[in-house]
């Protein structure tokens, strides 16, 4: 073997040894760092558990459980304020998604409010009874406001748009973020999914919008077979409308629309 080949072999062996040695060294260092990290986090977890175990503080005192989520308490609105908010919604504008602000329900609370509404509607037989368990294939939700100037607290403009889907049934809700009330709803289902129970429009409105003041409501018929009840202040009405659609030979789809609007 000539000298050049011998030198090349020696260089190759040294390079190979350096690579292997570096790999083992890196692995050892990573293992050491992992052990140090686990040791630190283990001590932190242990200290946290000990602090909770031996703490003498009572619930509600300073230093208590700060991670517990505060229950949402909706802000009740007068008919006049509801009319102001609805008027802005009806005017439309640039819709802006945003994160929940103080006094507004978060996503989980909004979805829970929607599920509660659906459960009630299913228990009465207005929505398919299978929805009562709220076991949906898909749920989407987003919080929005409108890019406009108002002469009242603009946090009252926000609303959650939530859609629940279960097989061929779709429920779309607009939940007022500050009050937690459902102000608009659309229920779409096949005719075969509809319950045999029958309700008058007045009865359905009472079930869909239980928070409205029904002391002296006036019921009127609107165009396109919609029925509404005007609230006592004469500023807002609650409406319901049934639509039926059929495409080719497919089964008839029934849609029930509920909404609040300004007079």
PDB file of N, CA, C and O in Angstrom, residues 138-202:
ATOM      1  N   UNK A 138     -70.174  17.854  14.132  1.00  0.00           N
ATOM      2  CA  UNK A 138     -69.307  19.010  13.909  1.00  0.00           C
ATOM      3  C   UNK A 138     -69.907  20.241  14.589  1.00  0.00           C
ATOM      4  O   UNK A 138     -71.118  20.461  14.546  1.00  0.00           O
ATOM      5  N   UNK A 139     -69.036  21.028  15.216  1.00  0.00           N
ATOM      6  CA  UNK A 139     -69.442  22.294  15.833  1.00  0.00           C
ATOM      7  C   UNK A 139     -68.424  23.357  15.446  1.00  0.00           C
ATOM      8  O   UNK A 139     -67.217  23.160  15.596  1.00  0.00           O
ATOM      9  N   UNK A 140     -68.906  24.471  14.921  1.00  0.00           N
ATOM     10  CA  UNK A 140     -68.027  25.597  14.606  1.00  0.00           C
ATOM     11  C   UNK A 140     -68.538  26.831  15.334  1.00  0.00           C
ATOM     12  O   UNK A 140     -69.746  26.989  15.539  1.00  0.00           O
ATOM     13  N   UNK A 141     -67.605  27.709  15.719  1.00  0.00           N
ATOM     14  CA  UNK A 141     -67.998  28.910  16.457  1.00  0.00           C
ATOM     15  C   UNK A 141     -66.983  30.014  16.223  1.00  0.00           C
ATOM     16  O   UNK A 141     -65.774  29.774  16.172  1.00  0.00           O
ATOM     17  N   UNK A 142     -67.472  31.238  16.090  1.00  0.00           N
ATOM     18  CA  UNK A 142     -66.586  32.401  16.009  1.00  0.00           C
ATOM     19  C   UNK A 142     -67.293  33.612  16.599  1.00  0.00           C
ATOM     20  O   UNK A 142     -68.516  33.755  16.499  1.00  0.00           O
ATOM     21  N   UNK A 143     -66.503  34.472  17.228  1.00  0.00           N
ATOM     22  CA  UNK A 143     -67.009  35.679  17.866  1.00  0.00           C
ATOM     23  C   UNK A 143     -66.723  36.867  16.959  1.00  0.00           C
ATOM     24  O   UNK A 143     -65.587  37.061  16.518  1.00  0.00           O
ATOM     25  N   UNK A 144     -67.747  37.662  16.700  1.00  0.00           N
ATOM     26  CA  UNK A 144     -67.596  38.785  15.775  1.00  0.00           C
ATOM     27  C   UNK A 144     -68.213  40.049  16.350  1.00  0.00           C
ATOM     28  O   UNK A 144     -69.053  40.014  17.250  1.00  0.00           O
ATOM     29  N   UNK A 145     -67.779  41.173  15.799  1.00  0.00           N
ATOM     30  CA  UNK A 145     -68.430  42.445  16.029  1.00  0.00           C
ATOM     31  C   UNK A 145     -68.497  43.172  14.700  1.00  0.00           C
ATOM     32  O   UNK A 145     -68.036  42.646  13.673  1.00  0.00           O
ATOM     33  N   UNK A 146     -69.068  44.359  14.692  1.00  0.00           N
ATOM     34  CA  UNK A 146     -69.170  45.139  13.459  1.00  0.00           C
ATOM     35  C   UNK A 146     -68.310  46.391  13.573  1.00  0.00           C
ATOM     36  O   UNK A 146     -68.272  47.043  14.621  1.00  0.00           O
ATOM     37  N   UNK A 147     -67.624  46.696  12.495  1.00  0.00           N
ATOM     38  CA  UNK A 147     -66.731  47.854  12.456  1.00  0.00           C
ATOM     39  C   UNK A 147     -67.555  49.116  12.238  1.00  0.00           C
ATOM     40  O   UNK A 147     -67.728  49.585  11.119  1.00  0.00           O
ATOM     41  N   UNK A 148     -68.085  49.647  13.334  1.00  0.00           N
ATOM     42  CA  UNK A 148     -68.923  50.839  13.251  1.00  0.00           C
ATOM     43  C   UNK A 148     -68.871  51.600  14.563  1.00  0.00           C
ATOM     44  O   UNK A 148     -68.522  51.042  15.603  1.00  0.00           O
ATOM     45  N   UNK A 149     -69.202  52.857  14.528  1.00  0.00           N
ATOM     46  CA  UNK A 149     -69.225  53.703  15.718  1.00  0.00           C
ATOM     47  C   UNK A 149     -70.638  53.741  16.291  1.00  0.00           C
ATOM     48  O   UNK A 149     -71.614  53.911  15.560  1.00  0.00           O
ATOM     49  N   UNK A 150     -70.738  53.582  17.616  1.00  0.00           N
ATOM     50  CA  UNK A 150     -72.038  53.607  18.286  1.00  0.00           C
ATOM     51  C   UNK A 150     -71.962  54.517  19.504  1.00  0.00           C
ATOM     52  O   UNK A 150     -70.872  54.835  19.996  1.00  0.00           O
ATOM     53  N   UNK A 151     -73.141  54.951  19.990  1.00  0.00           N
ATOM     54  CA  UNK A 151     -73.187  55.841  21.143  1.00  0.00           C
ATOM     55  C   UNK A 151     -73.454  55.080  22.439  1.00  0.00           C
ATOM     56  O   UNK A 151     -73.966  55.637  23.402  1.00  0.00           O
ATOM     57  N   UNK A 152     -73.124  53.771  22.443  1.00  0.00           N
ATOM     58  CA  UNK A 152     -73.260  52.962  23.657  1.00  0.00           C
ATOM     59  C   UNK A 152     -72.055  52.030  23.729  1.00  0.00           C
ATOM     60  O   UNK A 152     -71.178  52.042  22.844  1.00  0.00           O
ATOM     61  N   UNK A 153     -71.965  51.235  24.765  1.00  0.00           N
ATOM     62  CA  UNK A 153     -70.840  50.322  24.954  1.00  0.00           C
ATOM     63  C   UNK A 153     -70.740  49.367  23.765  1.00  0.00           C
ATOM     64  O   UNK A 153     -71.619  48.534  23.551  1.00  0.00           O
ATOM     65  N   UNK A 154     -69.653  49.515  22.991  1.00  0.00           N
ATOM     66  CA  UNK A 154     -69.554  48.719  21.763  1.00  0.00           C
ATOM     67  C   UNK A 154     -69.343  47.225  22.023  1.00  0.00           C
ATOM     68  O   UNK A 154     -69.457  46.409  21.105  1.00  0.00           O
ATOM     69  N   UNK A 155     -69.048  46.845  23.278  1.00  0.00           N
ATOM     70  CA  UNK A 155     -68.932  45.418  23.568  1.00  0.00           C
ATOM     71  C   UNK A 155     -70.285  44.717  23.461  1.00  0.00           C
ATOM     72  O   UNK A 155     -70.347  43.488  23.346  1.00  0.00           O
ATOM     73  N   UNK A 156     -71.373  45.508  23.486  1.00  0.00           N
ATOM     74  CA  UNK A 156     -72.715  44.938  23.357  1.00  0.00           C
ATOM     75  C   UNK A 156     -73.029  44.519  21.920  1.00  0.00           C
ATOM     76  O   UNK A 156     -74.036  43.856  21.683  1.00  0.00           O
ATOM     77  N   UNK A 157     -72.179  44.900  20.985  1.00  0.00           N
ATOM     78  CA  UNK A 157     -72.420  44.551  19.587  1.00  0.00           C
ATOM     79  C   UNK A 157     -71.990  43.128  19.252  1.00  0.00           C
ATOM     80  O   UNK A 157     -72.420  42.568  18.241  1.00  0.00           O
ATOM     81  N   UNK A 158     -71.145  42.532  20.065  1.00  0.00           N
ATOM     82  CA  UNK A 158     -70.535  41.253  19.717  1.00  0.00           C
ATOM     83  C   UNK A 158     -71.542  40.103  19.756  1.00  0.00           C
ATOM     84  O   UNK A 158     -72.465  40.091  20.565  1.00  0.00           O
ATOM     85  N   UNK A 159     -71.293  39.142  18.889  1.00  0.00           N
ATOM     86  CA  UNK A 159     -72.170  37.968  18.809  1.00  0.00           C
ATOM     87  C   UNK A 159     -71.355  36.742  18.412  1.00  0.00           C
ATOM     88  O   UNK A 159     -70.365  36.836  17.681  1.00  0.00           O
ATOM     89  N   UNK A 160     -71.768  35.614  18.922  1.00  0.00           N
ATOM     90  CA  UNK A 160     -71.179  34.328  18.547  1.00  0.00           C
ATOM     91  C   UNK A 160     -72.005  33.709  17.431  1.00  0.00           C
ATOM     92  O   UNK A 160     -73.226  33.613  17.530  1.00  0.00           O
ATOM     93  N   UNK A 161     -71.342  33.304  16.377  1.00  0.00           N
ATOM     94  CA  UNK A 161     -71.975  32.552  15.291  1.00  0.00           C
ATOM     95  C   UNK A 161     -71.590  31.092  15.467  1.00  0.00           C
ATOM     96  O   UNK A 161     -70.415  30.736  15.355  1.00  0.00           O
ATOM     97  N   UNK A 162     -72.558  30.255  15.786  1.00  0.00           N
ATOM     98  CA  UNK A 162     -72.294  28.861  16.096  1.00  0.00           C
ATOM     99  C   UNK A 162     -73.144  27.965  15.197  1.00  0.00           C
ATOM    100  O   UNK A 162     -74.332  28.227  15.003  1.00  0.00           O
ATOM    101  N   UNK A 163     -72.528  26.930  14.685  1.00  0.00           N
ATOM    102  CA  UNK A 163     -73.263  25.967  13.855  1.00  0.00           C
ATOM    103  C   UNK A 163     -73.009  24.553  14.367  1.00  0.00           C
ATOM    104  O   UNK A 163     -71.867  24.143  14.572  1.00  0.00           O
ATOM    105  N   UNK A 164     -74.100  23.831  14.589  1.00  0.00           N
ATOM    106  CA  UNK A 164     -74.059  22.441  15.033  1.00  0.00           C
ATOM    107  C   UNK A 164     -74.564  21.564  13.885  1.00  0.00           C
ATOM    108  O   UNK A 164     -75.608  21.855  13.300  1.00  0.00           O
ATOM    109  N   UNK A 165     -73.849  20.490  13.608  1.00  0.00           N
ATOM    110  CA  UNK A 165     -74.245  19.583  12.537  1.00  0.00           C
ATOM    111  C   UNK A 165     -74.302  18.156  13.058  1.00  0.00           C
ATOM    112  O   UNK A 165     -73.362  17.693  13.716  1.00  0.00           O
ATOM    113  N   UNK A 166     -75.398  17.479  12.779  1.00  0.00           N
ATOM    114  CA  UNK A 166     -75.576  16.074  13.160  1.00  0.00           C
ATOM    115  C   UNK A 166     -76.290  15.369  12.012  1.00  0.00           C
ATOM    116  O   UNK A 166     -77.483  15.587  11.780  1.00  0.00           O
ATOM    117  N   UNK A 167     -75.547  14.577  11.271  1.00  0.00           N
ATOM    118  CA  UNK A 167     -76.087  13.914  10.081  1.00  0.00           C
ATOM    119  C   UNK A 167     -76.713  14.942   9.147  1.00  0.00           C
ATOM    120  O   UNK A 167     -76.025  15.823   8.657  1.00  0.00           O
ATOM    121  N   UNK A 168     -78.031  14.860   8.928  1.00  0.00           N
ATOM    122  CA  UNK A 168     -78.684  15.776   7.992  1.00  0.00           C
ATOM    123  C   UNK A 168     -79.354  16.963   8.689  1.00  0.00           C
ATOM    124  O   UNK A 168     -80.127  17.684   8.063  1.00  0.00           O
ATOM    125  N   UNK A 169     -79.075  17.155   9.963  1.00  0.00           N
ATOM    126  CA  UNK A 169     -79.670  18.253  10.722  1.00  0.00           C
ATOM    127  C   UNK A 169     -78.611  19.319  10.991  1.00  0.00           C
ATOM    128  O   UNK A 169     -77.500  19.009  11.419  1.00  0.00           O
ATOM    129  N   UNK A 170     -78.960  20.570  10.721  1.00  0.00           N
ATOM    130  CA  UNK A 170     -78.052  21.685  10.966  1.00  0.00           C
ATOM    131  C   UNK A 170     -78.766  22.756  11.788  1.00  0.00           C
ATOM    132  O   UNK A 170     -79.891  23.138  11.462  1.00  0.00           O
ATOM    133  N   UNK A 171     -78.113  23.212  12.834  1.00  0.00           N
ATOM    134  CA  UNK A 171     -78.646  24.287  13.668  1.00  0.00           C
ATOM    135  C   UNK A 171     -77.638  25.427  13.668  1.00  0.00           C
ATOM    136  O   UNK A 171     -76.488  25.248  14.087  1.00  0.00           O
ATOM    137  N   UNK A 172     -78.062  26.587  13.195  1.00  0.00           N
ATOM    138  CA  UNK A 172     -77.201  27.772  13.174  1.00  0.00           C
ATOM    139  C   UNK A 172     -77.760  28.800  14.159  1.00  0.00           C
ATOM    140  O   UNK A 172     -78.944  29.147  14.082  1.00  0.00           O
ATOM    141  N   UNK A 173     -76.903  29.278  15.053  1.00  0.00           N
ATOM    142  CA  UNK A 173     -77.350  30.198  16.102  1.00  0.00           C
ATOM    143  C   UNK A 173     -76.514  31.464  16.113  1.00  0.00           C
ATOM    144  O   UNK A 173     -75.310  31.445  15.843  1.00  0.00           O
ATOM    145  N   UNK A 174     -77.165  32.575  16.448  1.00  0.00           N
ATOM    146  CA  UNK A 174     -76.483  33.832  16.740  1.00  0.00           C
ATOM    147  C   UNK A 174     -76.731  34.140  18.201  1.00  0.00           C
ATOM    148  O   UNK A 174     -77.865  34.404  18.600  1.00  0.00           O
ATOM    149  N   UNK A 175     -75.664  34.076  19.003  1.00  0.00           N
ATOM    150  CA  UNK A 175     -75.769  34.248  20.453  1.00  0.00           C
ATOM    151  C   UNK A 175     -75.193  35.597  20.828  1.00  0.00           C
ATOM    152  O   UNK A 175     -74.026  35.888  20.538  1.00  0.00           O
ATOM    153  N   UNK A 176     -75.996  36.429  21.470  1.00  0.00           N
ATOM    154  CA  UNK A 176     -75.503  37.723  21.917  1.00  0.00           C
ATOM    155  C   UNK A 176     -74.462  37.500  23.001  1.00  0.00           C
ATOM    156  O   UNK A 176     -74.729  36.882  24.030  1.00  0.00           O
ATOM    157  N   UNK A 177     -73.241  38.017  22.780  1.00  0.00           N
ATOM    158  CA  UNK A 177     -72.101  37.648  23.615  1.00  0.00           C
ATOM    159  C   UNK A 177     -72.191  38.193  25.033  1.00  0.00           C
ATOM    160  O   UNK A 177     -71.618  37.606  25.953  1.00  0.00           O
ATOM    161  N   UNK A 178     -72.873  39.304  25.241  1.00  0.00           N
ATOM    162  CA  UNK A 178     -72.931  39.903  26.577  1.00  0.00           C
ATOM    163  C   UNK A 178     -74.090  39.363  27.411  1.00  0.00           C
ATOM    164  O   UNK A 178     -73.954  39.185  28.623  1.00  0.00           O
ATOM    165  N   UNK A 179     -75.219  39.107  26.782  1.00  0.00           N
ATOM    166  CA  UNK A 179     -76.383  38.608  27.525  1.00  0.00           C
ATOM    167  C   UNK A 179     -76.428  37.085  27.572  1.00  0.00           C
ATOM    168  O   UNK A 179     -77.047  36.500  28.453  1.00  0.00           O
ATOM    169  N   UNK A 180     -75.785  36.429  26.584  1.00  0.00           N
ATOM    170  CA  UNK A 180     -75.833  34.979  26.506  1.00  0.00           C
ATOM    171  C   UNK A 180     -77.123  34.451  25.917  1.00  0.00           C
ATOM    172  O   UNK A 180     -77.388  33.238  25.983  1.00  0.00           O
ATOM    173  N   UNK A 181     -77.922  35.325  25.332  1.00  0.00           N
ATOM    174  CA  UNK A 181     -79.220  34.915  24.788  1.00  0.00           C
ATOM    175  C   UNK A 181     -79.122  34.628  23.295  1.00  0.00           C
ATOM    176  O   UNK A 181     -78.364  35.275  22.569  1.00  0.00           O
ATOM    177  N   UNK A 182     -79.901  33.658  22.843  1.00  0.00           N
ATOM    178  CA  UNK A 182     -79.975  33.351  21.407  1.00  0.00           C
ATOM    179  C   UNK A 182     -80.949  34.331  20.778  1.00  0.00           C
ATOM    180  O   UNK A 182     -82.128  34.351  21.116  1.00  0.00           O
ATOM    181  N   UNK A 183     -80.446  35.147  19.871  1.00  0.00           N
ATOM    182  CA  UNK A 183     -81.280  36.158  19.218  1.00  0.00           C
ATOM    183  C   UNK A 183     -81.689  35.744  17.805  1.00  0.00           C
ATOM    184  O   UNK A 183     -82.642  36.300  17.256  1.00  0.00           O
ATOM    185  N   UNK A 184     -80.991  34.806  17.230  1.00  0.00           N
ATOM    186  CA  UNK A 184     -81.349  34.297  15.907  1.00  0.00           C
ATOM    187  C   UNK A 184     -81.048  32.812  15.862  1.00  0.00           C
ATOM    188  O   UNK A 184     -80.083  32.343  16.473  1.00  0.00           O
ATOM    189  N   UNK A 185     -81.867  32.066  15.126  1.00  0.00           N
ATOM    190  CA  UNK A 185     -81.650  30.627  15.015  1.00  0.00           C
ATOM    191  C   UNK A 185     -82.257  30.117  13.718  1.00  0.00           C
ATOM    192  O   UNK A 185     -83.284  30.621  13.255  1.00  0.00           O
ATOM    193  N   UNK A 186     -81.595  29.126  13.155  1.00  0.00           N
ATOM    194  CA  UNK A 186     -82.116  28.461  11.958  1.00  0.00           C
ATOM    195  C   UNK A 186     -81.934  26.964  12.146  1.00  0.00           C
ATOM    196  O   UNK A 186     -80.822  26.488  12.407  1.00  0.00           O
ATOM    197  N   UNK A 187     -83.022  26.231  12.016  1.00  0.00           N
ATOM    198  CA  UNK A 187     -83.019  24.780  12.214  1.00  0.00           C
ATOM    199  C   UNK A 187     -83.432  24.117  10.910  1.00  0.00           C
ATOM    200  O   UNK A 187     -84.546  24.319  10.419  1.00  0.00           O
ATOM    201  N   UNK A 188     -82.523  23.337  10.338  1.00  0.00           N
ATOM    202  CA  UNK A 188     -82.774  22.675   9.062  1.00  0.00           C
ATOM    203  C   UNK A 188     -82.727  21.169   9.251  1.00  0.00           C
ATOM    204  O   UNK A 188     -81.768  20.631   9.817  1.00  0.00           O
ATOM    205  N   UNK A 189     -83.777  20.476   8.778  1.00  0.00           N
ATOM    206  CA  UNK A 189     -83.862  19.024   8.964  1.00  0.00           C
ATOM    207  C   UNK A 189     -84.704  18.415   7.845  1.00  0.00           C
ATOM    208  O   UNK A 189     -85.519  19.097   7.203  1.00  0.00           O
ATOM    209  N   UNK A 190     -84.516  17.120   7.629  1.00  0.00           N
ATOM    210  CA  UNK A 190     -85.363  16.408   6.686  1.00  0.00           C
ATOM    211  C   UNK A 190     -86.753  16.219   7.287  1.00  0.00           C
ATOM    212  O   UNK A 190     -86.913  16.149   8.502  1.00  0.00           O
ATOM    213  N   UNK A 191     -87.726  16.110   6.422  1.00  0.00           N
ATOM    214  CA  UNK A 191     -89.109  15.980   6.883  1.00  0.00           C
ATOM    215  C   UNK A 191     -89.275  14.748   7.772  1.00  0.00           C
ATOM    216  O   UNK A 191     -90.048  14.769   8.742  1.00  0.00           O
ATOM    217  N   UNK A 192     -88.533  13.686   7.488  1.00  0.00           N
ATOM    218  CA  UNK A 192     -88.651  12.462   8.276  1.00  0.00           C
ATOM    219  C   UNK A 192     -88.077  12.629   9.685  1.00  0.00           C
ATOM    220  O   UNK A 192     -88.387  11.846  10.584  1.00  0.00           O
ATOM    221  N   UNK A 193     -87.225  13.628   9.908  1.00  0.00           N
ATOM    222  CA  UNK A 193     -86.643  13.877  11.223  1.00  0.00           C
ATOM    223  C   UNK A 193     -87.543  14.740  12.102  1.00  0.00           C
ATOM    224  O   UNK A 193     -87.289  14.879  13.306  1.00  0.00           O
ATOM    225  N   UNK A 194     -88.570  15.302  11.512  1.00  0.00           N
ATOM    226  CA  UNK A 194     -89.427  16.203  12.270  1.00  0.00           C
ATOM    227  C   UNK A 194     -90.353  15.413  13.200  1.00  0.00           C
ATOM    228  O   UNK A 194     -90.895  14.368  12.830  1.00  0.00           O
ATOM    229  N   UNK A 195     -90.538  15.940  14.391  1.00  0.00           N
ATOM    230  CA  UNK A 195     -91.413  15.294  15.369  1.00  0.00           C
ATOM    231  C   UNK A 195     -92.869  15.438  14.942  1.00  0.00           C
ATOM    232  O   UNK A 195     -93.240  16.355  14.194  1.00  0.00           O
ATOM    233  N   UNK A 196     -93.690  14.545  15.449  1.00  0.00           N
ATOM    234  CA  UNK A 196     -95.117  14.597  15.139  1.00  0.00           C
ATOM    235  C   UNK A 196     -95.845  15.663  15.964  1.00  0.00           C
ATOM    236  O   UNK A 196     -96.999  15.982  15.696  1.00  0.00           O
ATOM    237  N   UNK A 197     -95.148  16.220  16.944  1.00  0.00           N
ATOM    238  CA  UNK A 197     -95.768  17.259  17.777  1.00  0.00           C
ATOM    239  C   UNK A 197     -95.972  18.520  16.953  1.00  0.00           C
ATOM    240  O   UNK A 197     -95.126  18.881  16.139  1.00  0.00           O
ATOM    241  N   UNK A 198     -97.078  19.175  17.194  1.00  0.00           N
ATOM    242  CA  UNK A 198     -97.378  20.394  16.452  1.00  0.00           C
ATOM    243  C   UNK A 198     -97.558  21.557  17.417  1.00  0.00           C
ATOM    244  O   UNK A 198     -98.175  21.419  18.475  1.00  0.00           O
ATOM    245  N   UNK A 199     -96.986  22.683  17.049  1.00  0.00           N
ATOM    246  CA  UNK A 199     -97.087  23.892  17.859  1.00  0.00           C
ATOM    247  C   UNK A 199     -97.512  25.051  16.967  1.00  0.00           C
ATOM    248  O   UNK A 199     -97.156  25.124  15.780  1.00  0.00           O
ATOM    249  N   UNK A 200     -98.228  25.965  17.564  1.00  0.00           N
ATOM    250  CA  UNK A 200     -98.571  27.193  16.851  1.00  0.00           C
ATOM    251  C   UNK A 200     -97.325  28.083  16.819  1.00  0.00           C
ATOM    252  O   UNK A 200     -96.406  27.906  17.623  1.00  0.00           O
ATOM    253  N   UNK A 201     -97.265  29.050  15.895  1.00  0.00           N
ATOM    254  CA  UNK A 201     -96.124  29.978  15.873  1.00  0.00           C
ATOM    255  C   UNK A 201     -95.925  30.686  17.210  1.00  0.00           C
ATOM    256  O   UNK A 201     -94.790  30.874  17.649  1.00  0.00           O
ATOM    257  N   UNK A 202     -97.014  31.070  17.862  1.00  0.00           N
ATOM    258  CA  UNK A 202     -96.907  31.734  19.165  1.00  0.00           C
ATOM    259  C   UNK A 202     -96.204  30.833  20.176  1.00  0.00           C
ATOM    260  O   UNK A 202     -95.346  31.281  20.948  1.00  0.00           O
TER     261      UNK A 202
END
